[in-house]
């Protein structure tokens, strides 16, 4: 298997796992707001998005380096990785409006990157 194909496969898997982490975050956010339950699931989803968006950014950056294409998407993935930490920092009760707004940005970025990864040729 070619390096570019392996990098794209890695990016696709990481993109899907990033979206799965987001799903866990959204589900647990509802629990937190309604019943003050689900903090463990929310924390696990947050760690997941840090890990998987980091892998996604690394895979797309490596692919962009090798192919000299997809640089904007690699930059978007790096921004997503950074924003996941900003989101974590804004996760307190006092900054909840920013946290919710930021979650929408993270969701749109994640979905856009995933769409790109699955509609772009692997090599």
XYZ file of N, CA and C in Angstrom:
369
model
N 0.852 -1.181 0.000
C 0.000 0.000 0.000
C 0.894 1.240 0.000
N 0.530 2.221 -0.825
C 1.308 3.446 -0.925
C 1.152 4.296 0.332
N 2.171 5.086 0.602
C 2.159 5.960 1.777
C 0.971 6.913 1.747
N 0.697 7.513 0.605
C -0.420 8.459 0.520
C -1.756 7.780 0.791
N -1.899 6.550 0.341
C -3.128 5.799 0.598
C -3.266 5.491 2.082
N -2.174 5.109 2.718
C -2.207 4.820 4.162
C -2.520 6.079 4.960
N -1.944 7.202 4.554
C -2.214 8.456 5.262
C -3.682 8.862 5.123
N -4.240 8.680 3.931
C -5.642 9.034 3.734
C -6.559 8.090 4.502
N -6.219 6.809 4.529
C -7.010 5.862 5.311
C -6.971 6.233 6.791
N -5.804 6.588 7.282
C -5.659 7.029 8.673
C -6.501 8.271 8.930
N -6.450 9.224 7.992
C -7.229 10.451 8.141
C -8.724 10.159 8.153
N -9.165 9.275 7.290
C -10.590 8.939 7.235
C -11.064 8.290 8.529
N -10.281 7.370 9.046
C -10.641 6.711 10.309
C -10.647 7.730 11.444
N -9.619 8.567 11.495
C -9.541 9.587 12.552
C -10.694 10.582 12.438
N -11.083 10.919 11.211
C -12.204 11.838 11.011
C -13.504 11.235 11.547
N -13.727 9.963 11.248
C -14.931 9.297 11.759
C -14.920 9.199 13.275
N -13.766 8.908 13.853
C -13.670 8.822 15.310
C -13.824 10.195 15.959
N -13.381 11.241 15.267
C -13.603 12.605 15.759
C -15.092 12.902 15.799
N -15.804 12.529 14.732
C -17.261 12.733 14.718
C -17.958 11.893 15.792
N -17.473 10.681 16.018
C -18.052 9.843 17.079
C -17.825 10.482 18.452
N -16.656 11.060 18.645
C -16.375 11.764 19.904
C -17.313 12.952 20.068
N -17.553 13.664 18.969
C -18.493 14.786 19.012
C -19.894 14.313 19.374
N -20.297 13.178 18.836
C -21.615 12.630 19.163
C -21.720 12.345 20.660
N -20.663 11.779 21.224
C -20.657 11.522 22.670
C -20.719 12.831 23.450
N -20.018 13.845 22.956
C -20.045 15.145 23.628
C -21.440 15.765 23.588
N -22.086 15.687 22.436
C -23.437 16.256 22.335
C -24.424 15.492 23.213
N -24.340 14.179 23.201
C -25.253 13.377 24.018
C -25.055 13.659 25.501
N -23.814 13.713 25.915
C -23.539 13.943 27.336
C -23.806 15.391 27.735
N -23.688 16.332 26.788
C -23.991 17.734 27.108
C -25.463 17.876 27.477
N -26.307 17.168 26.764
C -27.726 17.190 27.100
C -27.983 16.659 28.495
N -27.289 15.583 28.843
C -27.426 15.022 30.192
C -26.938 16.006 31.251
N -25.832 16.673 30.946
C -25.278 17.631 31.913
C -26.227 18.799 32.154
N -26.808 19.312 31.090
C -27.691 20.467 31.207
C -28.991 20.084 31.899
N -29.563 18.934 31.546
C -30.852 18.533 32.107
C -30.743 18.020 33.540
N -29.824 17.082 33.754
C -29.808 16.375 35.036
C -28.491 16.462 35.797
N -27.541 17.212 35.303
C -26.205 17.306 35.913
C -25.549 15.925 36.012
N -25.802 15.075 34.997
C -25.183 13.754 34.902
C -24.392 13.692 33.601
N -23.523 12.725 33.480
C -22.823 12.499 32.224
C -21.476 13.171 32.115
N -20.949 13.666 33.237
C -19.655 14.351 33.186
C -18.537 13.403 32.754
N -18.591 12.157 33.176
C -17.560 11.193 32.787
C -17.588 10.951 31.285
N -18.776 10.767 30.725
C -18.898 10.578 29.281
C -18.443 11.826 28.532
N -18.786 12.996 29.048
C -18.380 14.246 28.404
C -16.857 14.390 28.435
N -16.259 14.060 29.557
C -14.795 14.129 29.663
C -14.126 13.128 28.734
N -14.680 11.941 28.642
C -14.130 10.920 27.742
C -14.248 11.365 26.287
N -15.377 11.950 25.923
C -15.547 12.477 24.567
C -14.564 13.593 24.267
N -14.301 14.435 25.271
C -13.345 15.525 25.087
C -11.932 14.985 24.861
N -11.542 14.005 25.634
C -10.228 13.383 25.424
C -10.176 12.737 24.047
N -11.270 12.081 23.660
C -11.332 11.453 22.338
C -11.152 12.459 21.218
N -11.813 13.606 21.325
C -11.681 14.586 20.247
C -10.273 15.160 20.196
N -9.627 15.320 21.352
C -8.225 15.770 21.354
C -7.351 14.753 20.618
N -7.497 13.500 20.980
C -6.650 12.451 20.403
C -6.919 12.280 18.906
N -8.184 12.110 18.550
C -8.506 11.793 17.153
C -8.318 12.983 16.219
N -8.607 14.193 16.690
C -8.354 15.353 15.829
C -6.855 15.595 15.687
N -6.079 15.226 16.699
C -4.621 15.321 16.587
C -4.071 14.339 15.567
N -4.582 13.114 15.594
C -4.171 12.112 14.603
C -4.599 12.560 13.206
N -5.814 13.084 13.107
C -6.326 13.589 11.835
C -5.420 14.698 11.294
N -5.079 15.653 12.130
C -4.215 16.757 11.704
C -2.840 16.252 11.273
N -2.284 15.315 12.029
C -0.970 14.777 11.685
C -0.998 14.023 10.357
N -2.033 13.214 10.159
C -2.133 12.443 8.919
C -2.316 13.361 7.715
N -3.165 14.379 7.857
C -3.386 15.290 6.734
C -2.181 16.183 6.484
N -1.474 16.556 7.533
C -0.250 17.345 7.348
C 0.809 16.520 6.631
N 0.967 15.269 7.033
C 1.938 14.399 6.366
C 1.551 14.176 4.910
N 0.266 13.974 4.653
C -0.195 13.789 3.280
C 0.038 15.043 2.453
N -0.226 16.204 3.037
C -0.001 17.465 2.323
C 1.484 17.649 2.016
N 2.332 17.247 2.931
C 3.782 17.340 2.724
C 4.217 16.442 1.564
N 3.705 15.240 1.543
C 4.104 14.266 0.516
C 3.528 14.629 -0.853
N 2.266 15.008 -0.895
C 1.591 15.222 -2.180
C 1.594 16.678 -2.631
N 1.926 17.584 -1.741
C 1.853 19.016 -2.028
C 0.435 19.445 -2.410
N -0.546 18.778 -1.824
C -1.948 19.129 -2.033
C -2.698 18.931 -0.719
N -3.851 19.561 -0.627
C -4.646 19.429 0.593
C -4.106 20.237 1.752
N -3.339 21.270 1.445
C -2.720 22.068 2.507
C -3.777 22.800 3.332
N -4.789 23.335 2.675
C -5.849 24.049 3.403
C -6.601 23.123 4.353
N -6.858 21.922 3.900
C -7.569 20.969 4.761
C -6.689 20.547 5.930
N -5.398 20.366 5.680
C -4.473 20.049 6.776
C -4.437 21.195 7.785
N -4.460 22.431 7.298
C -4.483 23.588 8.196
C -5.791 23.642 8.986
N -6.895 23.310 8.321
C -8.188 23.272 9.017
C -8.178 22.199 10.098
N -7.567 21.053 9.812
C -7.481 19.983 10.812
C -6.604 20.409 11.987
N -5.536 21.131 11.706
C -4.683 21.645 12.787
C -5.462 22.660 13.631
N -6.268 23.498 12.967
C -7.106 24.451 13.695
C -8.132 23.720 14.556
N -8.712 22.660 14.013
C -9.663 21.851 14.777
C -9.009 21.285 16.030
N -7.808 20.759 15.870
C -7.076 20.217 17.013
C -6.860 21.305 18.075
N -6.425 22.476 17.651
C -6.226 23.575 18.599
C -7.518 24.031 19.244
N -8.574 24.129 18.441
C -9.868 24.560 18.977
C -10.439 23.578 19.993
N -10.082 22.311 19.872
C -10.584 21.346 20.857
C -10.069 21.686 22.255
N -8.868 22.250 22.336
C -8.322 22.649 23.639
C -8.936 23.964 24.119
N -9.213 24.873 23.188
C -9.911 26.110 23.550
C -11.294 25.757 24.101
N -11.968 24.815 23.435
C -13.273 24.355 23.899
C -13.195 23.814 25.319
N -12.178 23.020 25.588
C -12.027 22.456 26.928
C -11.825 23.564 27.961
N -11.081 24.583 27.585
C -10.831 25.685 28.516
C -12.092 26.513 28.773
N -13.005 26.539 27.805
C -14.233 27.322 27.943
C -15.390 26.518 28.523
N -15.117 25.345 29.051
C -16.170 24.445 29.490
C -16.732 24.682 30.868
N -16.542 25.852 31.435
C -17.103 26.095 32.766
C -18.486 26.734 32.657
N -19.165 26.810 33.769
C -20.518 27.368 33.793
C -20.525 28.833 33.351
N -19.488 29.578 33.727
C -19.443 31.011 33.431
C -19.217 31.299 31.947
N -18.635 30.372 31.230
C -18.324 30.594 29.809
C -19.133 29.653 28.914
N -20.271 29.212 29.387
C -21.059 28.215 28.668
C -21.532 28.714 27.300
N -21.880 29.985 27.178
C -22.333 30.505 25.881
C -21.217 30.393 24.848
N -19.997 30.698 25.229
C -18.861 30.556 24.316
C -18.585 29.085 24.013
N -18.756 28.246 25.013
C -18.518 26.810 24.840
C -19.517 26.218 23.837
N -20.760 26.602 23.944
C -21.790 26.099 23.029
C -21.546 26.638 21.619
N -21.237 27.910 21.494
C -20.937 28.485 20.178
C -19.714 27.825 19.561
N -18.707 27.600 20.364
C -17.492 26.938 19.877
C -17.764 25.521 19.428
N -18.708 24.858 20.074
C -19.024 23.481 19.672
C -19.593 23.442 18.264
N -20.303 24.475 17.888
C -20.831 24.540 16.527
C -19.701 24.713 15.517
N -18.725 25.538 15.847
C -17.562 25.720 14.962
C -16.802 24.409 14.826
N -16.567 23.736 15.936
C -15.866 22.451 15.917
C -16.638 21.420 15.097
N -17.945 21.414 15.223
C -18.778 20.465 14.477
C -18.708 20.726 12.974
N -18.825 21.973 12.576
C -18.765 22.312 11.150
C -17.393 21.977 10.582
N -16.336 22.312 11.312
C -14.978 21.964 10.856
C -14.814 20.459 10.720
N -15.249 19.720 11.725
C -15.117 18.261 11.699
C -15.879 17.654 10.527
N -17.101 18.109 10.333
C -17.911 17.578 9.235
C -17.307 17.938 7.884
N -16.827 19.156 7.744
C -16.211 19.576 6.489
C -14.952 18.797 6.161
N -14.114 18.586 7.147
C -12.885 17.826 6.944
C -13.208 16.372 6.607
N -14.188 15.814 7.300
C -14.597 14.435 7.016
C -15.144 14.318 5.597
N -15.972 15.257 5.188
C -16.497 15.263 3.828
C -15.346 15.305 2.820
N -14.408 16.201 3.052
C -13.256 16.316 2.149
C -12.485 15.000 2.093
N -12.242 14.405 3.260
C -11.449 13.169 3.313
C -12.100 12.030 2.533
N -13.426 11.992 2.553
C -14.113 10.900 1.864
C -14.444 11.208 0.403
N -14.272 12.439 -0.023
C -14.529 12.764 -1.422
C -13.254 13.035 -2.203
N -12.108 12.971 -1.549
C -10.817 13.170 -2.206
C -10.170 11.832 -2.472
N -9.531 11.704 -3.587
C -8.839 10.457 -3.911
C -7.698 10.239 -2.925
N -7.460 9.006 -2.611
C -6.448 8.658 -1.611
C -5.025 8.936 -2.111
N -4.797 8.935 -3.398
C -3.442 9.145 -3.906
C -3.364 10.270 -4.905
